[in-house]
PDB file of C-alpha atoms in Angstrom:
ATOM      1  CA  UNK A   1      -7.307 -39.055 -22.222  1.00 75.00           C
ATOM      2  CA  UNK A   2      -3.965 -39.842 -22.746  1.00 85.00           C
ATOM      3  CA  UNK A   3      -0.901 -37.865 -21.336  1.00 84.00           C
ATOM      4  CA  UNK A   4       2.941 -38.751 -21.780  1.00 92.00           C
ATOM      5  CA  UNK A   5       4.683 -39.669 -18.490  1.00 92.00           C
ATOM      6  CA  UNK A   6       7.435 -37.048 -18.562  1.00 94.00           C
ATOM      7  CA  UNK A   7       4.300 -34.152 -18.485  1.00 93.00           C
ATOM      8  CA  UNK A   8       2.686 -35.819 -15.601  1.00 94.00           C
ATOM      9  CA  UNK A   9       5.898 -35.938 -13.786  1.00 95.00           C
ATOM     10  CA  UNK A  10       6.644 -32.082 -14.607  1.00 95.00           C
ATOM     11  CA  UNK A  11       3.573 -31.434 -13.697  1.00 95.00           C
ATOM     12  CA  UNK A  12       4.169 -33.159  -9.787  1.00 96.00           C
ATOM     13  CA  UNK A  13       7.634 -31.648  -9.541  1.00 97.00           C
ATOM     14  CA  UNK A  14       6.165 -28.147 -10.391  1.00 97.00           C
ATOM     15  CA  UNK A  15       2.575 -28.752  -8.557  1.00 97.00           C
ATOM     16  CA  UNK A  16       5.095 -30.061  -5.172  1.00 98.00           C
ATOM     17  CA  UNK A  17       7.256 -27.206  -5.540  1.00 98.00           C
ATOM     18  CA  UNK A  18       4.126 -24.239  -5.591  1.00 98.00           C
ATOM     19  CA  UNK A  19       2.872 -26.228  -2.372  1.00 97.00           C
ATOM     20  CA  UNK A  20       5.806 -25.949  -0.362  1.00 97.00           C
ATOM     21  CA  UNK A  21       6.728 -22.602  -1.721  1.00 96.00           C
ATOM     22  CA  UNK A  22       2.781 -22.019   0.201  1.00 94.00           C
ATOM     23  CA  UNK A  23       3.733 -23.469   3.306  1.00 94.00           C
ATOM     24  CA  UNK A  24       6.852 -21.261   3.499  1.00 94.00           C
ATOM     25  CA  UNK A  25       5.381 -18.289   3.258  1.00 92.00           C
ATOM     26  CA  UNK A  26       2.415 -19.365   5.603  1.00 92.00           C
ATOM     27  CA  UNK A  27       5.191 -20.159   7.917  1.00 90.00           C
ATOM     28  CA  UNK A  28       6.692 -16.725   7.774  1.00 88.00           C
ATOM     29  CA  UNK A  29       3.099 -14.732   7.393  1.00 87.00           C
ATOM     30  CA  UNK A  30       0.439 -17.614   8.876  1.00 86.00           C
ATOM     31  CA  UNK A  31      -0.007 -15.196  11.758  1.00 84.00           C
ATOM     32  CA  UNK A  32      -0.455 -11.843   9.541  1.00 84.00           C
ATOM     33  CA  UNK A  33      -3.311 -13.870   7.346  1.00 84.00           C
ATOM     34  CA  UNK A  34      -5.175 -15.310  10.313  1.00 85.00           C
ATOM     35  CA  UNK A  35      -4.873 -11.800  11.994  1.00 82.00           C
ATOM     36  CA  UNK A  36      -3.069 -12.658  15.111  1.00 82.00           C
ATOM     37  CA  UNK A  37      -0.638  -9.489  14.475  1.00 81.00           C
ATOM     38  CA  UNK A  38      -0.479  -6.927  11.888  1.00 79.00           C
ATOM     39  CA  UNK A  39       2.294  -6.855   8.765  1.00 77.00           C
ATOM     40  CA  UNK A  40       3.676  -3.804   9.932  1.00 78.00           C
ATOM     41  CA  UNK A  41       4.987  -5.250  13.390  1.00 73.00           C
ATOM     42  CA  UNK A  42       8.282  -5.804  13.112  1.00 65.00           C
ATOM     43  CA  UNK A  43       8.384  -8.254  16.406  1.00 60.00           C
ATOM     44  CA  UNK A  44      10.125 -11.772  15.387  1.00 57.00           C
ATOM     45  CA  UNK A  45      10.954 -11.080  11.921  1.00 54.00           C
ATOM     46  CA  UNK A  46      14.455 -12.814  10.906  1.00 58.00           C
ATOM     47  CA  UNK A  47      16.160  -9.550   8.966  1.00 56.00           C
ATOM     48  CA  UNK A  48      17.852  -8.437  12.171  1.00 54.00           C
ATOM     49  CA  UNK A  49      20.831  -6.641   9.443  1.00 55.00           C
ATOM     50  CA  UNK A  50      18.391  -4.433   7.410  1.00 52.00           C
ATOM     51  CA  UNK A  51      19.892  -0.954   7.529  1.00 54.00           C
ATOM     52  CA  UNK A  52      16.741   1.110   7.294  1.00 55.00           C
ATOM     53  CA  UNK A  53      17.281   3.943   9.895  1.00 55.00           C
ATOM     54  CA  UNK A  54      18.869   2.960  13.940  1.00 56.00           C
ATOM     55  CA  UNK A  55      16.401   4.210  16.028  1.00 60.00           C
ATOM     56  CA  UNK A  56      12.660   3.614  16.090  1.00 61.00           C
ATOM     57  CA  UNK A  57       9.482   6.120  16.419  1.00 68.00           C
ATOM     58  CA  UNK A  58       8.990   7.637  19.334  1.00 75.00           C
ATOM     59  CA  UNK A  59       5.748   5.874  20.711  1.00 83.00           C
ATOM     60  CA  UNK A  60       3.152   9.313  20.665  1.00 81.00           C
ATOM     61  CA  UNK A  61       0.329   9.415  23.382  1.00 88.00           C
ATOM     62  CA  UNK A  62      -3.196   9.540  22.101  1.00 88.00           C
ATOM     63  CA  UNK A  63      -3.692  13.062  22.803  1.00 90.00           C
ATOM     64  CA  UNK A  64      -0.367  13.615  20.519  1.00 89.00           C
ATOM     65  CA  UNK A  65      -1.454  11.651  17.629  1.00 88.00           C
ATOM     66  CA  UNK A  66      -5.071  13.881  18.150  1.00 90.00           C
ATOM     67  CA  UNK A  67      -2.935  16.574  17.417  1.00 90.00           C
ATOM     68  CA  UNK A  68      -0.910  15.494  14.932  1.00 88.00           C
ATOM     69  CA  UNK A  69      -4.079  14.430  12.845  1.00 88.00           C
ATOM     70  CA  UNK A  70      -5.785  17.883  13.535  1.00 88.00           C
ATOM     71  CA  UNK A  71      -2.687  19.996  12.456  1.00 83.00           C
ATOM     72  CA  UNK A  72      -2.646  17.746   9.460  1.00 82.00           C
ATOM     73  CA  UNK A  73      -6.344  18.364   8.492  1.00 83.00           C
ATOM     74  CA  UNK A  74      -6.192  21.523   8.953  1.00 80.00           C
ATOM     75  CA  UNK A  75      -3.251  21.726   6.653  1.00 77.00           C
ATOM     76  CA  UNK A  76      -5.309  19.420   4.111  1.00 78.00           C
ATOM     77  CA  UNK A  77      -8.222  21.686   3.860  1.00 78.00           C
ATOM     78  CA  UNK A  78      -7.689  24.448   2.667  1.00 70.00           C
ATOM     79  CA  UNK A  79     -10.788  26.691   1.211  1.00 64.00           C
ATOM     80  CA  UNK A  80     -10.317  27.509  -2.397  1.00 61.00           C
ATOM     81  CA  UNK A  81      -7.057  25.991  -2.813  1.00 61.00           C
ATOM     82  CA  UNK A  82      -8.081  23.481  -5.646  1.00 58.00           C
ATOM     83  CA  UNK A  83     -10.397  25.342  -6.907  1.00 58.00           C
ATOM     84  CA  UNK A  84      -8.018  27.430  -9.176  1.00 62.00           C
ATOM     85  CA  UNK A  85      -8.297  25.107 -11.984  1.00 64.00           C
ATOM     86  CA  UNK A  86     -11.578  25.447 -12.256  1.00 65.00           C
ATOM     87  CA  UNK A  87     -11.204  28.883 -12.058  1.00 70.00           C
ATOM     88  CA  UNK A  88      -8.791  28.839 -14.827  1.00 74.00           C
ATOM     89  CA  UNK A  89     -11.046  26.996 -16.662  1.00 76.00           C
ATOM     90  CA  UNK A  90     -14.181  29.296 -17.162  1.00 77.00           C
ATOM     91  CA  UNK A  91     -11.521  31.834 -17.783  1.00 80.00           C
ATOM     92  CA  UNK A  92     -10.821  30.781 -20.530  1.00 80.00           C
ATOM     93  CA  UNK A  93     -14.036  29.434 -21.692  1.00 80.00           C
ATOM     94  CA  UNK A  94     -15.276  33.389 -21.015  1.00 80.00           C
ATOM     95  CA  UNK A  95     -11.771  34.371 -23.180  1.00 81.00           C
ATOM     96  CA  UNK A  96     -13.170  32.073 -26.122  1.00 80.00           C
ATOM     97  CA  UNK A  97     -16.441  32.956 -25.723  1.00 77.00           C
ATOM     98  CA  UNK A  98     -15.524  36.821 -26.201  1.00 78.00           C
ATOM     99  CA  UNK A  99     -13.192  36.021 -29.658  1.00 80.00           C
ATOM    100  CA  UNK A 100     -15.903  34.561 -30.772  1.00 75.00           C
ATOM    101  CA  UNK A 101     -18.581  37.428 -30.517  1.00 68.00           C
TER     102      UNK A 101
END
C-alpha cells in the first residue's frame, strides 16, 4: 500500500502530539487513575488563585454526618408526596370515563 510522505509525517506529528498530551495528564491525574487519592482532594493541585469560596468545610464527626444523612432521608421520604400525579391521573381518567357514559 502506498501512502504519500507528507500523510505519514502528519500522521507522526499528530500521533506524537496525542501521546504527550497522555503523559501530561497522567502526570497531573496518574495518582487519581491508579487510586492512590481521590479527584475530589484538593491536596497538591497547582491552581492555588481559584476564587471559589475562602474558607473550607468544616470537617463533621461521624455521628454528625449520621445525622445529617437521617434529617435528609427523612426529608426525602415523604408518604404520598409523589403520588399526586398519579392521583391526578385516574382523576381524570374517572372525569372521561363519566362524559363518556
Amino acid at each position: 500500500m502506498e501512502t504519500n510522505s507528507f500523510g505519514e509525517q502528519v500522521g507522526e506529528v499528530f500521533g506524537t502530539v496525542a501521546w504527550l498530551w497522555v503523559f501530561y495528564r497522567f502526570s497531573q491525574d496518574g495518582a487519581v487513575l491508579l487510586g492512590y487519592r481521590h479527584p475530589w482532594d484538593h491536596g497538591d493541585d497547582h491552581h492555588h488563585g481559584d476564587s471559589h469560596g475562602h474558607g473550607h468545610a468544616k470537617e463533621l464527626t461521624a455521628d454528625e454526618v449520621t445525622a445529617k444523612w437521617q434529617a435528609f432521608s427523612e426529608k426525602a421520604i415523604i408518604p404520598g408526596e409523589d403520588d399526586e400525579e398519579e392521583e391526578e391521573e385516574e382523576e381524570e381518567e374517572e372525569e372521561e370515563e363519566e362524559v363518556r357514559t
